[in-house]
Short mmCIF file of C-alpha atoms and ligand atoms in Angstrom, two decimals:
data_model
loop_
_atom_site.label_atom_id
_atom_site.label_comp_id
_atom_site.label_asym_id
_atom_site.label_seq_id
_atom_site.Cartn_x
_atom_site.Cartn_y
_atom_site.Cartn_z
CA UNK A 1 228.64 87.46 269.87
CA UNK A 2 231.12 87.73 267.04
CA UNK A 3 230.15 87.73 263.41
CA UNK A 4 230.87 84.57 261.39
CA UNK A 5 233.41 85.22 258.68
CA UNK A 6 233.95 83.24 255.52
CA UNK A 7 236.76 83.48 253.10
CA UNK A 8 235.36 82.08 249.86
CA UNK A 9 236.83 81.20 246.51
CA UNK A 10 234.86 81.72 243.30
CA UNK A 11 233.12 80.10 241.58
CA UNK A 12 231.04 79.20 244.57
CA UNK A 13 229.73 75.69 245.08
CA UNK A 14 226.09 75.17 246.04
CA UNK A 15 227.26 73.76 249.37
CA UNK A 16 229.36 76.83 250.15
CA UNK A 17 226.34 79.03 249.35
CA UNK A 18 223.95 76.94 251.40
CA UNK A 19 226.30 77.17 254.38
CA UNK A 20 225.87 80.95 254.58
CA UNK A 21 223.37 82.66 256.87
CA UNK A 22 222.06 86.19 256.94
CA UNK A 23 224.41 88.50 258.88
CA UNK A 24 227.58 86.49 258.03
CA UNK A 25 230.59 88.37 256.74
CA UNK A 26 232.10 87.20 253.43
CA UNK A 27 235.30 87.88 251.53
CA UNK A 28 235.54 86.73 247.87
CA UNK A 29 238.53 85.71 245.88
CA UNK A 30 238.31 84.73 242.19
CA UNK A 31 236.25 86.16 239.30
CA UNK A 32 233.09 88.22 239.68
CA UNK A 33 230.86 89.96 237.17
CA UNK A 34 229.68 93.51 237.71
CA UNK A 35 227.26 95.95 236.14
CA UNK A 36 225.12 98.91 237.22
CA UNK A 37 222.95 99.25 234.19
CA UNK A 38 219.18 98.95 233.83
CA UNK A 39 219.52 98.56 230.06
CA UNK A 40 222.07 95.84 230.77
CA UNK A 41 219.58 93.89 232.84
CA UNK A 42 216.98 94.28 230.07
CA UNK A 43 219.54 92.86 227.63
CA UNK A 44 220.28 89.94 229.97
CA UNK A 45 216.62 89.08 230.00
CA UNK A 46 216.74 89.31 226.21
CA UNK A 47 219.51 86.70 226.26
CA UNK A 48 217.28 84.37 228.17
CA UNK A 49 214.68 84.82 225.46
CA UNK A 50 217.22 84.09 222.74
CA UNK A 51 217.41 87.65 221.40
CA UNK A 52 221.21 87.60 221.57
CA UNK A 53 224.03 85.60 223.12
CA UNK A 54 225.37 86.28 226.62
CA UNK A 55 228.69 88.13 226.64
CA UNK A 56 229.96 85.62 229.22
CA UNK A 57 228.80 82.28 230.56
CA UNK A 58 227.38 83.36 233.91
CA UNK A 59 226.44 79.85 235.09
CA UNK A 60 227.53 79.36 238.66
CA UNK A 61 228.82 82.91 238.72
CA UNK A 62 228.51 85.96 240.88
CA UNK A 63 226.87 88.93 239.28
CA UNK A 64 226.82 92.10 241.36
CA UNK A 65 225.16 95.49 241.01
CA UNK A 66 228.38 97.55 241.02
CA UNK A 67 229.17 100.69 239.15
CA UNK A 68 232.75 101.33 238.18
CA UNK A 69 234.89 103.78 236.30
CA UNK A 70 237.33 102.10 233.95
CA UNK A 71 240.42 103.56 232.39
CA UNK A 72 242.42 102.21 229.52
CA UNK A 73 246.09 101.81 230.44
CA UNK A 74 248.97 102.30 227.98
CA UNK A 75 249.03 98.54 227.34
CA UNK A 76 245.38 98.79 226.26
CA UNK A 77 244.21 96.88 229.34
CA UNK A 78 241.28 98.21 231.32
CA UNK A 79 241.88 99.20 234.89
CA UNK A 80 239.12 99.95 237.38
CA UNK A 81 239.72 103.32 239.02
CA UNK A 82 236.90 102.93 241.50
CA UNK A 83 233.87 100.78 242.12
CA UNK A 84 230.87 101.01 244.38
CA UNK A 85 227.49 99.28 244.73
CA UNK A 86 224.28 100.53 243.17
CA UNK A 87 220.69 100.06 244.36
CA UNK A 88 219.66 96.48 243.73
CA UNK A 89 215.92 97.05 244.25
CA UNK A 90 215.91 98.82 240.88
CA UNK A 91 216.34 95.33 239.41
CA UNK A 92 213.52 93.73 241.39
CA UNK A 93 211.68 93.07 238.20
CA UNK A 94 214.64 91.35 236.58
CA UNK A 95 216.26 89.25 239.27
CA UNK A 96 213.60 86.60 239.95
CA UNK A 97 214.11 85.46 236.31
CA UNK A 98 217.79 86.18 235.99
CA UNK A 99 218.83 84.27 239.10
CA UNK A 100 217.60 80.82 237.95
CA UNK A 101 217.88 81.71 234.23
CA UNK A 102 221.55 82.61 234.36
CA UNK A 103 222.29 80.08 237.10
CA UNK A 104 223.76 82.62 239.54
CA UNK A 105 225.24 81.49 242.87
CA UNK A 106 225.58 85.04 244.18
CA UNK A 107 224.26 88.47 243.50
CA UNK A 108 224.47 91.65 245.47
CA UNK A 109 224.79 95.41 245.67
CA UNK A 110 223.09 97.61 248.11
CA UNK A 111 219.59 97.80 249.52
CA UNK A 112 218.60 94.16 249.00
CA UNK A 113 216.02 92.56 246.66
CA UNK A 114 212.36 91.71 246.86
CA UNK A 115 210.78 88.69 248.56
CA UNK A 116 210.18 87.21 245.09
CA UNK A 117 213.92 87.33 244.42
CA UNK A 118 214.61 85.83 247.83
CA UNK A 119 212.34 82.95 246.93
CA UNK A 120 214.16 82.42 243.61
CA UNK A 121 217.41 82.47 245.51
CA UNK A 122 216.33 79.81 248.00
CA UNK A 123 215.24 77.57 245.09
CA UNK A 124 218.32 78.06 243.02
CA UNK A 125 220.90 78.12 245.82
CA UNK A 126 221.98 81.75 245.53
CA UNK A 127 222.85 84.47 248.08
CA UNK A 128 222.62 88.22 248.17
CA UNK A 129 225.77 89.97 249.41
CA UNK A 130 225.51 93.54 250.64
CA UNK A 131 228.29 95.98 249.79
CA UNK A 132 228.83 99.22 251.69
CA UNK A 133 227.33 102.18 249.73
CA UNK A 134 229.97 104.86 249.94
CA UNK A 135 232.64 102.30 250.34
CA UNK A 136 234.47 102.92 247.09
CA UNK A 137 238.02 102.68 248.43
CA UNK A 138 237.38 99.57 250.52
CA UNK A 139 235.74 97.81 247.55
CA UNK A 140 238.29 98.98 245.03
CA UNK A 141 241.07 97.67 247.20
CA UNK A 142 239.84 94.10 246.51
CA UNK A 143 240.21 94.44 242.78
CA UNK A 144 243.16 92.68 241.04
CA UNK A 145 242.37 93.28 237.33
CA UNK A 146 239.70 93.36 234.68
CA UNK A 147 239.68 90.10 232.79
CA UNK A 148 236.89 90.91 230.31
CA UNK A 149 234.35 93.47 229.26
CA UNK A 150 230.97 92.52 227.89
CA UNK A 151 228.90 94.87 225.75
CA UNK A 152 231.70 97.52 225.42
CA UNK A 153 229.47 99.68 223.24
CA UNK A 154 227.51 100.71 226.39
CA UNK A 155 228.67 103.51 228.76
CA UNK A 156 231.21 102.65 231.37
CA UNK A 157 229.00 101.63 234.28
CA UNK A 158 226.43 99.80 232.12
CA UNK A 159 228.91 97.29 230.63
CA UNK A 160 229.39 93.88 232.24
CA UNK A 161 232.87 93.68 233.63
CA UNK A 162 234.56 90.40 234.54
CA UNK A 163 236.89 91.19 237.33
CA UNK A 164 239.48 89.20 239.25
CA UNK A 165 239.16 90.05 242.97
CA UNK A 166 241.28 89.21 245.93
CA UNK A 167 239.52 89.15 249.34
CA UNK A 168 236.81 91.52 248.07
CA UNK A 169 234.92 92.62 251.16
CA UNK A 170 233.79 92.62 253.80
CA UNK A 171 230.36 91.86 252.38
CA UNK A 172 227.31 91.02 254.52
CA UNK A 173 224.99 88.22 253.62
CA UNK A 174 221.68 90.10 253.24
CA UNK A 175 219.60 87.24 251.86
CA UNK A 176 220.67 83.66 252.33
CA UNK A 177 219.77 80.52 250.36
CA UNK A 178 217.29 79.41 253.03
CA UNK A 179 214.71 82.10 252.28
CA UNK A 180 215.90 84.54 254.94
CA UNK A 181 216.10 88.14 254.02
CA UNK A 182 217.44 90.75 256.36
CA UNK A 183 215.58 93.36 254.39
CA UNK A 184 212.18 91.69 254.60
CA UNK A 185 212.83 91.04 258.30
CA UNK A 186 213.70 94.65 259.11
CA UNK A 187 210.78 96.00 257.04
CA UNK A 188 208.33 93.62 258.70
CA UNK A 189 209.71 94.50 262.13
CA UNK A 190 209.43 98.24 261.46
CA UNK A 191 205.76 97.82 260.38
CA UNK A 192 205.07 95.73 263.46
CA UNK A 193 206.53 98.48 265.72
CA UNK A 194 204.83 101.36 263.96
CA UNK A 195 201.77 101.53 266.24
CA UNK A 196 203.79 101.36 269.44
CA UNK A 197 206.19 104.00 268.14
CA UNK A 198 203.31 106.34 267.24
CA UNK A 199 201.92 105.80 270.79
CA UNK A 200 205.31 106.76 272.25
CA UNK A 201 205.33 109.94 270.17
CA UNK A 202 201.87 110.79 271.31
CA UNK A 203 202.96 110.48 274.93
CA UNK A 204 206.07 112.57 274.25
CA UNK A 205 203.91 115.29 272.80
CA UNK A 206 202.03 115.22 276.10
CA UNK A 207 198.68 114.89 274.28
CA UNK B 1 237.29 145.40 245.06
CA UNK B 2 234.53 143.00 244.20
CA UNK B 3 233.65 139.32 243.86
CA UNK B 4 234.63 138.26 240.35
CA UNK B 5 233.68 135.56 237.89
CA UNK B 6 237.02 133.79 238.44
CA UNK B 7 236.28 133.49 242.15
CA UNK B 8 232.84 132.05 241.54
CA UNK B 9 234.20 129.63 238.92
CA UNK B 10 236.98 128.48 241.23
CA UNK B 11 234.57 128.04 244.13
CA UNK B 12 232.14 126.02 242.02
CA UNK B 13 234.83 123.60 240.94
CA UNK B 14 236.49 123.23 244.23
CA UNK B 15 233.33 122.79 246.30
CA UNK B 16 232.13 119.83 244.23
CA UNK B 17 235.54 118.18 244.18
CA UNK B 18 235.92 118.50 247.91
CA UNK B 19 232.43 117.22 248.60
CA UNK B 20 233.17 113.96 246.74
CA UNK B 21 236.31 113.22 248.82
CA UNK B 22 235.55 114.09 252.36
CA UNK B 23 232.84 113.11 254.84
CA UNK B 24 232.21 116.18 256.97
CA UNK B 25 233.64 116.18 260.51
CA UNK B 26 230.26 116.36 262.20
CA UNK B 27 229.04 113.33 260.24
CA UNK B 28 232.16 111.36 261.25
CA UNK B 29 231.69 112.41 264.85
CA UNK B 30 228.04 111.28 264.73
CA UNK B 31 229.03 107.89 263.28
CA UNK B 32 231.63 107.43 265.94
CA UNK B 33 229.12 108.41 268.62
CA UNK B 34 226.65 105.86 267.22
CA UNK B 35 229.29 103.18 267.57
CA UNK B 36 229.18 103.65 271.32
CA UNK B 37 225.42 103.27 271.62
CA UNK B 38 224.62 100.76 268.86
CA UNK B 39 223.69 97.35 270.28
CA UNK B 40 223.65 95.34 267.07
CA UNK B 41 226.83 93.59 266.20
CA UNK B 42 226.45 93.78 262.36
CA UNK B 43 225.43 97.41 262.73
CA UNK B 44 228.58 98.24 264.64
CA UNK B 45 230.63 96.46 261.98
CA UNK B 46 228.99 98.58 259.29
CA UNK B 47 229.53 101.84 261.19
CA UNK B 48 233.19 100.93 261.63
CA UNK B 49 233.44 100.21 257.93
CA UNK B 50 231.83 103.56 257.06
CA UNK B 51 234.37 105.35 259.22
CA UNK B 52 237.19 103.39 257.60
CA UNK B 53 235.85 104.20 254.14
CA UNK B 54 235.74 107.95 255.01
CA UNK B 55 239.26 107.82 256.32
CA UNK B 56 240.68 105.97 253.28
CA UNK B 57 239.07 108.30 250.75
CA UNK B 58 240.38 111.31 252.63
CA UNK B 59 243.86 109.95 252.95
CA UNK B 60 244.09 108.84 249.35
CA UNK B 61 242.23 111.90 248.02
CA UNK B 62 239.68 109.68 246.28
CA UNK B 63 235.93 109.65 246.05
CA UNK B 64 233.99 108.15 248.96
CA UNK B 65 231.30 106.91 246.61
CA UNK B 66 231.18 106.28 242.91
CA UNK B 67 227.78 107.93 242.54
CA UNK B 68 229.04 111.50 242.30
CA UNK B 69 225.51 112.66 241.85
CA UNK B 70 224.29 115.69 240.00
CA UNK B 71 225.57 119.19 240.77
CA UNK B 72 223.42 121.15 243.21
CA UNK B 73 224.43 124.57 244.59
CA UNK B 74 222.84 127.02 246.94
CA UNK B 75 223.97 130.59 246.65
CA UNK B 76 223.36 133.19 249.33
CA UNK B 77 224.14 136.77 248.39
CA UNK B 78 224.87 139.18 251.22
CA UNK B 79 223.31 142.63 250.94
CA UNK B 80 226.71 144.13 251.59
CA UNK B 81 228.60 141.92 249.14
CA UNK B 82 230.29 143.77 246.29
CA UNK B 83 229.62 141.97 243.08
CA UNK B 84 231.20 142.12 239.68
CA UNK B 85 230.17 138.69 238.47
CA UNK B 86 227.61 136.80 236.43
CA UNK B 87 226.67 133.92 238.76
CA UNK B 88 224.82 131.78 236.18
CA UNK B 89 227.53 131.84 233.62
CA UNK B 90 230.46 131.33 236.00
CA UNK B 91 228.79 128.57 237.95
CA UNK B 92 228.09 126.73 234.73
CA UNK B 93 231.66 127.36 233.55
CA UNK B 94 233.04 126.15 236.84
CA UNK B 95 231.08 122.94 236.61
CA UNK B 96 232.05 122.33 232.98
CA UNK B 97 235.67 122.85 233.84
CA UNK B 98 235.39 120.44 236.73
CA UNK B 99 234.00 117.58 234.69
CA UNK B 100 236.72 118.07 232.10
CA UNK B 101 239.56 118.10 234.61
CA UNK B 102 238.60 116.22 237.77
CA UNK B 103 240.85 113.38 238.81
CA UNK B 104 239.66 110.69 239.06
CA UNK B 105 236.93 111.35 236.52
CA UNK B 106 233.29 111.23 237.55
CA UNK B 107 230.77 108.85 236.06
CA UNK B 108 228.02 110.31 233.89
CA UNK B 109 224.98 110.63 236.08
CA UNK B 110 223.16 113.64 234.53
CA UNK B 111 220.10 111.98 233.03
CA UNK B 112 217.64 113.31 230.50
CA UNK B 113 214.36 112.26 232.09
CA UNK B 114 212.62 111.88 228.71
CA UNK B 115 215.16 109.72 226.96
CA UNK B 116 217.16 108.37 229.94
CA UNK B 117 220.34 109.27 228.17
CA UNK B 118 223.23 110.02 230.44
CA UNK B 119 225.89 112.63 230.20
CA UNK B 120 227.75 115.24 232.29
CA UNK B 121 225.53 117.96 230.86
CA UNK B 122 221.85 118.63 230.53
CA UNK B 123 219.06 121.13 230.77
CA UNK B 124 219.11 123.15 233.98
CA UNK B 125 222.45 121.73 235.12
CA UNK B 126 223.88 122.67 237.49
CA UNK B 127 220.84 123.10 239.70
CA UNK B 128 221.33 126.40 241.48
CA UNK B 129 219.07 128.25 243.88
CA UNK B 130 219.67 131.89 244.89
CA UNK B 131 218.91 133.67 248.08
CA UNK B 132 219.59 137.05 249.57
CA UNK B 133 220.54 137.91 253.16
CA UNK B 134 220.68 141.20 255.02
CA UNK B 135 223.52 142.20 257.25
CA UNK B 136 226.34 140.19 255.60
CA UNK B 137 229.05 141.35 253.24
CA UNK B 138 229.92 138.06 251.53
CA UNK B 139 228.53 135.45 249.15
CA UNK B 140 228.08 131.96 250.50
CA UNK B 141 227.90 128.94 248.20
CA UNK B 142 226.96 125.50 249.40
CA UNK B 143 227.44 122.46 247.22
CA UNK B 144 225.46 119.24 247.90
CA UNK B 145 225.85 116.81 245.00
CA UNK B 146 222.65 114.76 244.86
CA UNK B 147 222.95 111.00 244.12
CA UNK B 148 220.31 108.42 243.38
CA UNK B 149 220.16 106.76 246.76
CA UNK B 150 219.99 109.99 248.68
CA UNK B 151 217.64 111.73 246.31
CA UNK B 152 215.17 109.05 245.37
CA UNK B 153 213.35 108.69 248.71
CA UNK B 154 212.35 112.30 249.39
CA UNK B 155 208.61 112.79 249.58
CA UNK B 156 205.93 115.44 250.03
CA UNK B 157 202.29 115.50 250.87
CA UNK B 158 199.76 118.35 251.16
CA UNK B 159 197.42 118.41 254.18
CA UNK B 160 194.71 120.78 255.25
CA UNK B 161 194.99 122.13 258.76
CA UNK B 162 196.86 119.02 259.96
CA UNK B 163 197.40 118.17 263.60
CA UNK B 164 200.98 117.63 264.81
CA UNK B 165 200.08 113.97 265.07
CA UNK B 166 199.16 113.76 261.36
CA UNK B 167 202.38 115.56 260.40
CA UNK B 168 204.56 113.32 262.52
CA UNK B 169 202.84 110.18 261.41
CA UNK B 170 203.44 111.13 257.81
CA UNK B 171 207.14 111.77 258.44
CA UNK B 172 207.49 108.38 260.13
CA UNK B 173 205.75 106.66 257.19
CA UNK B 174 208.15 108.30 254.73
CA UNK B 175 210.99 106.88 256.83
CA UNK B 176 209.36 103.41 256.71
CA UNK B 177 208.93 103.64 252.96
CA UNK B 178 212.60 104.67 252.46
CA UNK B 179 213.66 101.78 254.66
CA UNK B 180 217.37 101.42 254.08
CA UNK B 181 217.48 102.38 250.42
CA UNK B 182 219.27 105.66 251.12
CA UNK B 183 222.41 104.23 252.71
CA UNK B 184 221.62 104.86 256.39
CA UNK B 185 222.41 106.23 258.92
CA UNK B 186 221.00 109.29 257.20
CA UNK B 187 220.13 112.89 257.99
CA UNK B 188 216.43 113.66 257.57
CA UNK B 189 215.39 117.16 256.60
CA UNK B 190 211.81 118.12 257.20
CA UNK B 191 209.90 121.16 255.94
CA UNK B 192 206.42 122.07 257.17
CA UNK B 193 204.18 124.72 255.68
CA UNK B 194 204.78 127.55 253.20
CA UNK B 195 203.95 126.58 249.65
CA UNK B 196 204.80 123.50 247.59
CA UNK B 197 208.18 124.72 246.34
CA UNK B 198 209.11 126.62 249.50
CA UNK B 199 208.40 123.62 251.72
CA UNK B 200 210.61 121.36 249.60
CA UNK B 201 213.40 123.91 249.84
CA UNK B 202 213.05 124.03 253.64
CA UNK B 203 213.36 120.29 253.89
CA UNK B 204 216.33 120.21 251.55
CA UNK B 205 218.17 122.99 253.41
CA UNK B 206 217.66 121.15 256.72
CA UNK B 207 219.56 118.15 255.37
CA UNK B 208 222.49 120.56 255.14
CA UNK B 209 222.36 121.63 258.78
CA UNK B 210 225.27 120.44 260.90
CA UNK B 211 224.54 117.19 262.73
CA UNK B 212 224.32 117.69 266.50
CA UNK B 213 223.12 121.29 266.33
CA UNK B 214 219.97 122.11 268.31
CA UNK B 215 217.05 123.84 266.77
CA UNK B 216 216.72 127.33 268.32
CA UNK B 217 212.90 126.90 268.32
CA UNK B 218 212.02 124.80 271.44
CA UNK B 219 208.90 123.32 269.84
CA UNK B 220 210.84 122.22 266.77
CA UNK B 221 213.68 120.92 268.93
CA UNK B 222 211.21 118.74 270.81
CA UNK B 223 209.76 117.49 267.54
CA UNK B 224 213.21 116.66 266.27
CA UNK B 225 213.93 114.68 269.38
CA UNK B 226 210.67 112.74 269.11
CA UNK B 227 211.25 111.91 265.43
CA UNK B 228 214.87 110.99 266.03
CA UNK B 229 213.85 108.42 268.57
CA UNK B 230 210.88 107.25 266.53
CA UNK B 231 212.80 106.65 263.31
CA UNK B 232 215.67 104.88 265.11
CA UNK B 233 213.20 102.73 266.91
CA UNK B 234 212.11 101.36 263.50
CA UNK B 235 215.32 99.35 263.56
CA UNK B 236 216.49 99.44 259.92
CA UNK B 237 220.02 100.17 261.04
CA UNK B 238 223.19 101.11 259.08
CA UNK B 239 222.81 99.88 255.45
CA UNK B 240 219.54 98.27 256.48
CA UNK B 241 220.87 95.15 258.15
CA UNK B 242 219.14 96.04 261.43
CA UNK B 243 220.17 98.13 264.37
CA UNK B 244 219.50 101.23 266.48
CA UNK B 245 221.09 103.77 264.10
CA UNK B 246 218.97 104.68 261.07
CA UNK B 247 219.19 108.47 261.41
CA UNK B 248 222.04 110.62 262.68
CA UNK B 249 219.76 113.63 262.95
CA UNK B 250 216.24 114.85 262.12
CA UNK B 251 216.22 118.55 261.27
CA UNK B 252 212.89 120.47 261.03
CA UNK B 253 212.04 123.89 259.81
CA UNK B 254 208.65 125.48 259.10
CA UNK B 255 207.09 128.42 257.32
CA UNK B 256 203.76 130.06 257.64
CA UNK B 257 201.33 129.32 254.85
CA UNK B 258 197.66 129.00 254.17
CA UNK B 259 195.60 126.20 255.74
CA UNK B 260 196.92 123.81 253.10
CA UNK B 261 200.04 122.54 254.66
CA UNK B 262 202.78 120.83 252.66
CA UNK B 263 205.07 118.49 254.63
CA UNK B 264 208.30 117.56 252.86
CA UNK B 265 210.96 115.08 253.85
CA UNK B 266 214.43 114.88 252.22
CA UNK B 267 217.42 112.73 253.03
CA UNK B 268 221.19 112.94 252.96
CA UNK B 269 222.96 109.54 252.97
CA UNK B 270 225.64 108.63 255.52
CA UNK B 271 228.46 110.30 253.60
CA UNK B 272 226.57 113.59 253.96
CA UNK B 273 228.20 115.32 251.00
CA UNK B 274 228.25 119.05 251.50
CA UNK B 275 230.84 121.77 251.33
CA UNK B 276 230.56 125.53 251.67
CA UNK B 277 232.58 128.63 251.00
CA UNK B 278 232.21 132.26 251.96
CA UNK B 279 233.67 134.72 249.45
CA UNK B 280 234.56 138.35 250.10
CA UNK B 281 235.28 141.09 247.64
CA UNK B 282 238.89 141.37 248.79
CA UNK B 283 239.53 137.83 247.52
CA UNK B 284 239.22 136.03 250.86
CA UNK B 285 237.61 132.57 250.69
CA UNK B 286 236.66 130.72 253.81
CA UNK B 287 236.05 127.04 253.17
CA UNK B 288 233.71 124.98 255.33
CA UNK B 289 231.59 121.86 255.47
S1 SF4 C 1 223.18 106.91 248.83
FE1 SF4 C 1 225.07 108.02 249.17
S2 SF4 C 1 226.54 106.49 249.95
FE2 SF4 C 1 224.81 105.41 249.08
S3 SF4 C 1 225.43 104.92 247.02
FE3 SF4 C 1 224.30 106.86 246.89
S4 SF4 C 1 225.80 108.53 247.14
FE4 SF4 C 1 226.77 106.56 247.73
#
């Protein structure tokens, strides 16, 4: 069996998103949004509550949990020196509201999101794309340039960066828009196997 | 001739910088070995990607991961080592010099737990532990930068006169709870016994043991084998998308204690950041992983 590969252009259409299944491999070209900040996610929720305006219109966008180091070039333009995913489950409390609220078509990072987020994704037509943790060079290679920085007063990896990417990937579909989550599936399978594994260990101990 | 502050400062800087750029050879070999046994297609794809990432970072002299962690050092002072240095001051100075000069720069991960403010500096940074050893004439320093994913899922529980079954069940349950949040395939370090702090130290140190090494204690070697099979049978797989490779090694150590028995489990993520150096008074430095 070979893995299904998709070369997708951003912004993603709902059809393109619904055509993806867990385990598929995706490359992205176009503009993405990235942040690694907990305070940033709090502020995004604040935007939904009307506390302040969004730094970018994220409707139909792809917002990923990625941390990056930016450097200002001589022309004043920001350049991303390296980028890597951060743990998405830290944002389990935010994402079920942010996905429909912001109108996201894709989110992602590493480690997946809760079942509640998966449900929100199925309803809204959004996927979770898994990046390789410790894949800084592979991920950075897909970056063309930074096209905008939201909330520049925050520290580097908390800001929201708008980034033009060219075949960013490979990314793995971890949660699709049909309610399937690789993370829930593997966790449920592990819990199912627990008793049998403990039995095997007992046998191996010769007890 | 003696080990000087300059040598310690240089070692501190260099160890951290190297740890960020290179996945140790034994970890790469273990990933390559897993490729040959892994039955899941997505898992093999991820393992291949991990090896490619390691190779790229090494070739380009860049960081494997953007989470450069917080600085953690283990110092072992040989009884025969000649010293003319102030470890605490020079390790701190080495770390400060590193964050000021390292290329590319590191992100600020040192976090004040009370205010959540982030910086390069903070109370008790770098985290250093000291040990003495008889029969050696050098100082060994190991650096193992600790990042969020690899640090967050460590756990400890205190039992009273536990059976092996209770101990192993607990370890398996810690692995289930961690799931794939620590960027598997990981190395699991386990400490059993001693006291609260000592046990945590045992687990931590076992994450630094070379992958593929056999425990000299046959009972522990058998336990490691059981746990290795058990955790891999859970099926989380590389980066948690399913598969046979969740751990590259389970390393166990124990210490005698009272009847209250702590059991600690710590992890090192797939990039297995660790570097070491042995320093002699005549200026020799032997770098290792
Ligand atoms: S767990 Fe390791 S590989 Fe994963 S993001 Fe953290 S430092 Fe990087």
